[in-house]
Coordinates of C-alpha atoms and ligand atoms in Angstrom, one line a residue:
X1 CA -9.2 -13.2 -17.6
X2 CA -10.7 -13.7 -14.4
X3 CA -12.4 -16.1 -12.2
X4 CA -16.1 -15.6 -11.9
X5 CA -16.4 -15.7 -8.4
X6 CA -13.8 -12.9 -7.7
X7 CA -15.2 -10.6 -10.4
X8 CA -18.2 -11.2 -8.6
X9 CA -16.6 -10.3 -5.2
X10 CA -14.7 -7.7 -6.9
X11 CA -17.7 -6.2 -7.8
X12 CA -18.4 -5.2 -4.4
X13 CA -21.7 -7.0 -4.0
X14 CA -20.7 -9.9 -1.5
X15 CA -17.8 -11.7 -0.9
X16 CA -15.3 -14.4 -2.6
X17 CA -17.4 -17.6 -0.6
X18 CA -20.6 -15.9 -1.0
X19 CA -20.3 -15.8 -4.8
X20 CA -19.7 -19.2 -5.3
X21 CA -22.9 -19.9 -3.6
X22 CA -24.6 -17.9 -5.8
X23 CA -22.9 -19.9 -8.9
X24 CA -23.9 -23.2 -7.5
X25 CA -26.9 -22.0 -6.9
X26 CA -27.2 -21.6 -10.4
X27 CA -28.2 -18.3 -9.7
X28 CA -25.6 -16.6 -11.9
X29 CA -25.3 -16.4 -16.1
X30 CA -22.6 -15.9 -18.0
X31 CA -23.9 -14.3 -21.8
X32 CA -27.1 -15.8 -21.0
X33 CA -26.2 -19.0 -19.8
X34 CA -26.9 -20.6 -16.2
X35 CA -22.9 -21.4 -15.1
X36 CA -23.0 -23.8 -11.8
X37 CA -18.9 -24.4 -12.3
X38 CA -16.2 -22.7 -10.0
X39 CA -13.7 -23.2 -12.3
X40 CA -14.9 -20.2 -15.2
X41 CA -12.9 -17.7 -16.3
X42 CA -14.1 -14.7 -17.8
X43 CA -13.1 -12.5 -20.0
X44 CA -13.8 -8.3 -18.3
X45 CA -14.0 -6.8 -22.0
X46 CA -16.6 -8.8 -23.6
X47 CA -18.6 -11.1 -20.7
X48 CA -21.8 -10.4 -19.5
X49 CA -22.2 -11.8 -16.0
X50 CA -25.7 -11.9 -14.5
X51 CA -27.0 -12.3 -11.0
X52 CA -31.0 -13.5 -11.0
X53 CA -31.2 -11.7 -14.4
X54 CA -29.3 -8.3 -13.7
X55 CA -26.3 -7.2 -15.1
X56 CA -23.3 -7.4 -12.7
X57 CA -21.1 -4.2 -13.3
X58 CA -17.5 -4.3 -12.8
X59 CA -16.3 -2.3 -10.2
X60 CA -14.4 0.8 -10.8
X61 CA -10.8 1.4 -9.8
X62 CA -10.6 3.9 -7.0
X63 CA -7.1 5.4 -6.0
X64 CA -6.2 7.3 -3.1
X65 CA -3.7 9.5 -1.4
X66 CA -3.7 9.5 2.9
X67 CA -1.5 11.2 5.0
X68 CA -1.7 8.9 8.0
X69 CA -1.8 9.7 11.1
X70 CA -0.1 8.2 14.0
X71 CA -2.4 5.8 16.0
X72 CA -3.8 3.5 12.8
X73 CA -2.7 0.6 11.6
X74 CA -2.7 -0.3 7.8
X75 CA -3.9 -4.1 7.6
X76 CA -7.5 -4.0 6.9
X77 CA -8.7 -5.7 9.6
X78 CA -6.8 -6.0 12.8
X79 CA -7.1 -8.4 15.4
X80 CA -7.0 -6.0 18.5
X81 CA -9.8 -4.3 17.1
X82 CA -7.5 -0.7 16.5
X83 CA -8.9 1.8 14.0
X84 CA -7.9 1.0 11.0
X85 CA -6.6 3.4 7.9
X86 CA -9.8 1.8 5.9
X87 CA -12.4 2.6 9.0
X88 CA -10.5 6.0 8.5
X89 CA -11.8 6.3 4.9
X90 CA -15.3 4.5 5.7
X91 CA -16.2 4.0 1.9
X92 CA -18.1 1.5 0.1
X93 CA -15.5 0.0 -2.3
X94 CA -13.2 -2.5 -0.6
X95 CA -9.8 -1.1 -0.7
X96 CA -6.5 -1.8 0.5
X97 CA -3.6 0.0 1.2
X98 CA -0.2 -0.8 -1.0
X99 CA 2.6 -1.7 1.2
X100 CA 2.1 -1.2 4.9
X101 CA 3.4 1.6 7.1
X102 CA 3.9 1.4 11.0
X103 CA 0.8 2.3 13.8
X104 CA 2.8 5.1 14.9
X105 CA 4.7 6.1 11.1
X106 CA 2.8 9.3 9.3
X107 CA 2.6 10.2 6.2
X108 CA 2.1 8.8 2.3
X109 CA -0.3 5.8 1.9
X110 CA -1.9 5.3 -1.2
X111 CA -5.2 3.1 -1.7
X112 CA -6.7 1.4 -4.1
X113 CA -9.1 -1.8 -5.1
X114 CA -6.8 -2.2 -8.2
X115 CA -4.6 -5.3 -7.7
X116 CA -2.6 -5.1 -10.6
X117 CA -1.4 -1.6 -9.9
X118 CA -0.8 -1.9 -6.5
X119 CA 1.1 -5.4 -7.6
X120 CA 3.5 -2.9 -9.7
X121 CA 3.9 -0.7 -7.3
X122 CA 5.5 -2.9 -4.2
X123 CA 7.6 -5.2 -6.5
X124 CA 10.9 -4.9 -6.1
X125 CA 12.0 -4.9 -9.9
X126 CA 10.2 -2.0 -10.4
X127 CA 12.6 0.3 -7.8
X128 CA 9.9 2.4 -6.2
X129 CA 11.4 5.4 -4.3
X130 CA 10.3 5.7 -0.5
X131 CA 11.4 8.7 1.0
X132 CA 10.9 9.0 4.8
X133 CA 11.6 11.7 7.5
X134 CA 13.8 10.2 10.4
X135 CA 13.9 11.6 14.0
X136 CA 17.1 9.8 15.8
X137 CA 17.6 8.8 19.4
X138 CA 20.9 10.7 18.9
X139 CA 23.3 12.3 16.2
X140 CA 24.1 9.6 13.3
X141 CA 27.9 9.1 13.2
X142 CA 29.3 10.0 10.0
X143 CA 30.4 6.4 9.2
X144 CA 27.0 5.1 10.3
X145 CA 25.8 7.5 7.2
X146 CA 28.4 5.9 4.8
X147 CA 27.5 2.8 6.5
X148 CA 23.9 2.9 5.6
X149 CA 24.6 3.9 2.0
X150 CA 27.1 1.0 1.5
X151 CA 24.5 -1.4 3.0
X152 CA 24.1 -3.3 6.5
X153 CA 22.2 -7.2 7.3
X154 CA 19.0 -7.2 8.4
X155 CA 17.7 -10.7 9.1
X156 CA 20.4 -12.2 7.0
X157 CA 19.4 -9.7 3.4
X158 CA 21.5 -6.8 2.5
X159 CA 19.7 -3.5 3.0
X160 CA 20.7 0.0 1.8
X161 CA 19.4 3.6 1.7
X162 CA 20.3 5.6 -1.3
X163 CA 20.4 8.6 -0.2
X164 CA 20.9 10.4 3.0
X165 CA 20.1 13.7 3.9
X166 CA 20.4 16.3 6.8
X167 CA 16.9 18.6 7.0
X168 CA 19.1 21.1 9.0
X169 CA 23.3 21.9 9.6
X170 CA 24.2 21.1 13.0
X171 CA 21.4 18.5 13.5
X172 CA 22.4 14.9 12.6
X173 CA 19.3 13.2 14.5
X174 CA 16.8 14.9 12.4
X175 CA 17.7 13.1 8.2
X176 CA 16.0 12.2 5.5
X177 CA 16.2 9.0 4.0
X178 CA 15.3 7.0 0.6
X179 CA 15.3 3.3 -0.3
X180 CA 13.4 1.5 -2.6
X181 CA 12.8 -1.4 -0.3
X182 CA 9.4 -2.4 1.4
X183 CA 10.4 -4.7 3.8
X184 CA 8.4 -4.7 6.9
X185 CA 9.9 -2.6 10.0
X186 CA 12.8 -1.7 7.1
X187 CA 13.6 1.8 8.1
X188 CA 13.5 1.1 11.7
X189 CA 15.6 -1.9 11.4
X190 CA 18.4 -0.5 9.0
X191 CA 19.1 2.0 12.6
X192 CA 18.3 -0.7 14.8
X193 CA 21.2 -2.7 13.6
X194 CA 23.7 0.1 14.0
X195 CA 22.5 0.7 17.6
X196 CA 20.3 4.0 17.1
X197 CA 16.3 3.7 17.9
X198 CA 13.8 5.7 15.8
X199 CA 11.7 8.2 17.4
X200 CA 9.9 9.4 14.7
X201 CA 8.8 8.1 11.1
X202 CA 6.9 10.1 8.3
X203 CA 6.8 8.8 4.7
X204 CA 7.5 12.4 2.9
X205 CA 7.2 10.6 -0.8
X206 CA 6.0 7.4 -2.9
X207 CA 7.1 7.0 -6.0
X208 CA 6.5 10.8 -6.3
X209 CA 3.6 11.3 -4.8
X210 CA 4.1 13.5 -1.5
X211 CA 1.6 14.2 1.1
X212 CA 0.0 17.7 0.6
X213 CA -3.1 17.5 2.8
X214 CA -3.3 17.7 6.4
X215 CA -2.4 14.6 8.6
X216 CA -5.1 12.2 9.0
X217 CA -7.3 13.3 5.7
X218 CA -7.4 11.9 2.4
X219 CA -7.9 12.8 -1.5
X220 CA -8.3 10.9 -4.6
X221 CA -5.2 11.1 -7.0
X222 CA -5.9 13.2 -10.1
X223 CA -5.5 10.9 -13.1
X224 CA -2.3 12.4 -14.0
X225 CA -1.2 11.2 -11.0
X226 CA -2.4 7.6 -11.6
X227 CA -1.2 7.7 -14.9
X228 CA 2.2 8.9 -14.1
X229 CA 2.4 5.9 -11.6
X230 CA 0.8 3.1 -13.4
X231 CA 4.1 3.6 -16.4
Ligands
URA1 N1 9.9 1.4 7.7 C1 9.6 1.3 9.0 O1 10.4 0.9 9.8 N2 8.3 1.6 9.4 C2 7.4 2.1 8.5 O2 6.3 2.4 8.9 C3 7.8 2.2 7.1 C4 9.1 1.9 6.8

């Protein structure tokens, strides 16, 4: 079920406050009849909602993969006016990005205008794998590493990576790292709180899905791919 002005919105053809305008305007049916309540839910598989007489169609799902650059930021509208990763995209769906990734971090973003899957996909009971690509300040100690798998405070909450990897022998400031956290800033401020800074961030994999296209493009996922992630 959902409320009528958000299918509406979701829709794409104006927004939330703008739709219930347009039902208290009594501009709107619902199965043929004129509904000037906010307060309807409806019901996606069998309603018929109506705007001055034509058929409101639901909007379709649209999922996508980015490789973010550096130099965009992932809220969808930011207040110092930066380019943002949906300007980037410029389509004419609303979408947002699932869980947020730093101006200057690269790498796996997905996108979608499907609330409930992104909802699956950042909750924290469902364990979703982040891997990212570390560049260190300096070499990580080896009790730092066992540290960091053990788990270290951050703002008070236990935080641990569960797994950590050198890309290379010999170089301990270049690792790879996964956690199934989402936390804001959380990568940066696991190292943070055992004194190292990171240099460099790239999200190499979510929930499976790796980046295979160029930085700063984008593809749809193949249904597979949205399938495999929606179990
Ligand atoms: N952790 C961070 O610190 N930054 C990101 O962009 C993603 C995870």
């Amino acid at each position: 079920m959902t409320r009528l002005n958000k299918f509406i919105a979701d829709s794409g053809i104006t927004s939330r406050r703008k739709a219930e305008e347009l039902i208290l305007q009594g501009r709107v049916t619902v199965n043929n009849k004129t509904v000037t309540t906010l307060a309807l839910n409806i019901d996606l598989e069998k309603d018929v909602v109506s705007l001055d007489g034509e058929k409101i169609k639901p909007n379709e799902h649209v999922y996508y993969l980015m490789n973010k650059p550096k130099g965009v930021v992932t809220t969808t509208d930011d207040e110092k006016k930066r380019m943002t990763v949906t300007d980037l995209l410029n389509l004419k769906q609303k979408i947002f990005p699932i869980g947020r990734l730093d101006y200057n971090t690269t790498g796996v973003l997905i996108l979608t205008n499907d609330g409930d899957f992104a909802q699956r996909l950042i909750h924290p009971k469902n364990n979703i794998i982040r891997e990212y690509e570390v560049k260190l300040d300096k070499p990580l100690e080896p009790e730092h590493e066992a540290a960091l798998l053990k788990g270290v405070f951050i703002e008070g909450t236990r935080g641990k990576f569960i797994a950590v990897k050198f890309r290379k022998i010999k170089d301990r400031k270049n690792i790879v790292v996964q956690c199934t956290e989402g936390r804001n800033h959380f990568v940066k401020k696991m190292f943070t709180t055992i004194n190292y800074t990171v240099e460099k961030l790239h999200r190499s994999s979510f929930a499976g899905i790796v980046p295979d296209i160029p930085i700063g493009s984008f593809r749809k996922l193949t249904k597979d791919e949205i399938q495999k992630l929606s179990k």
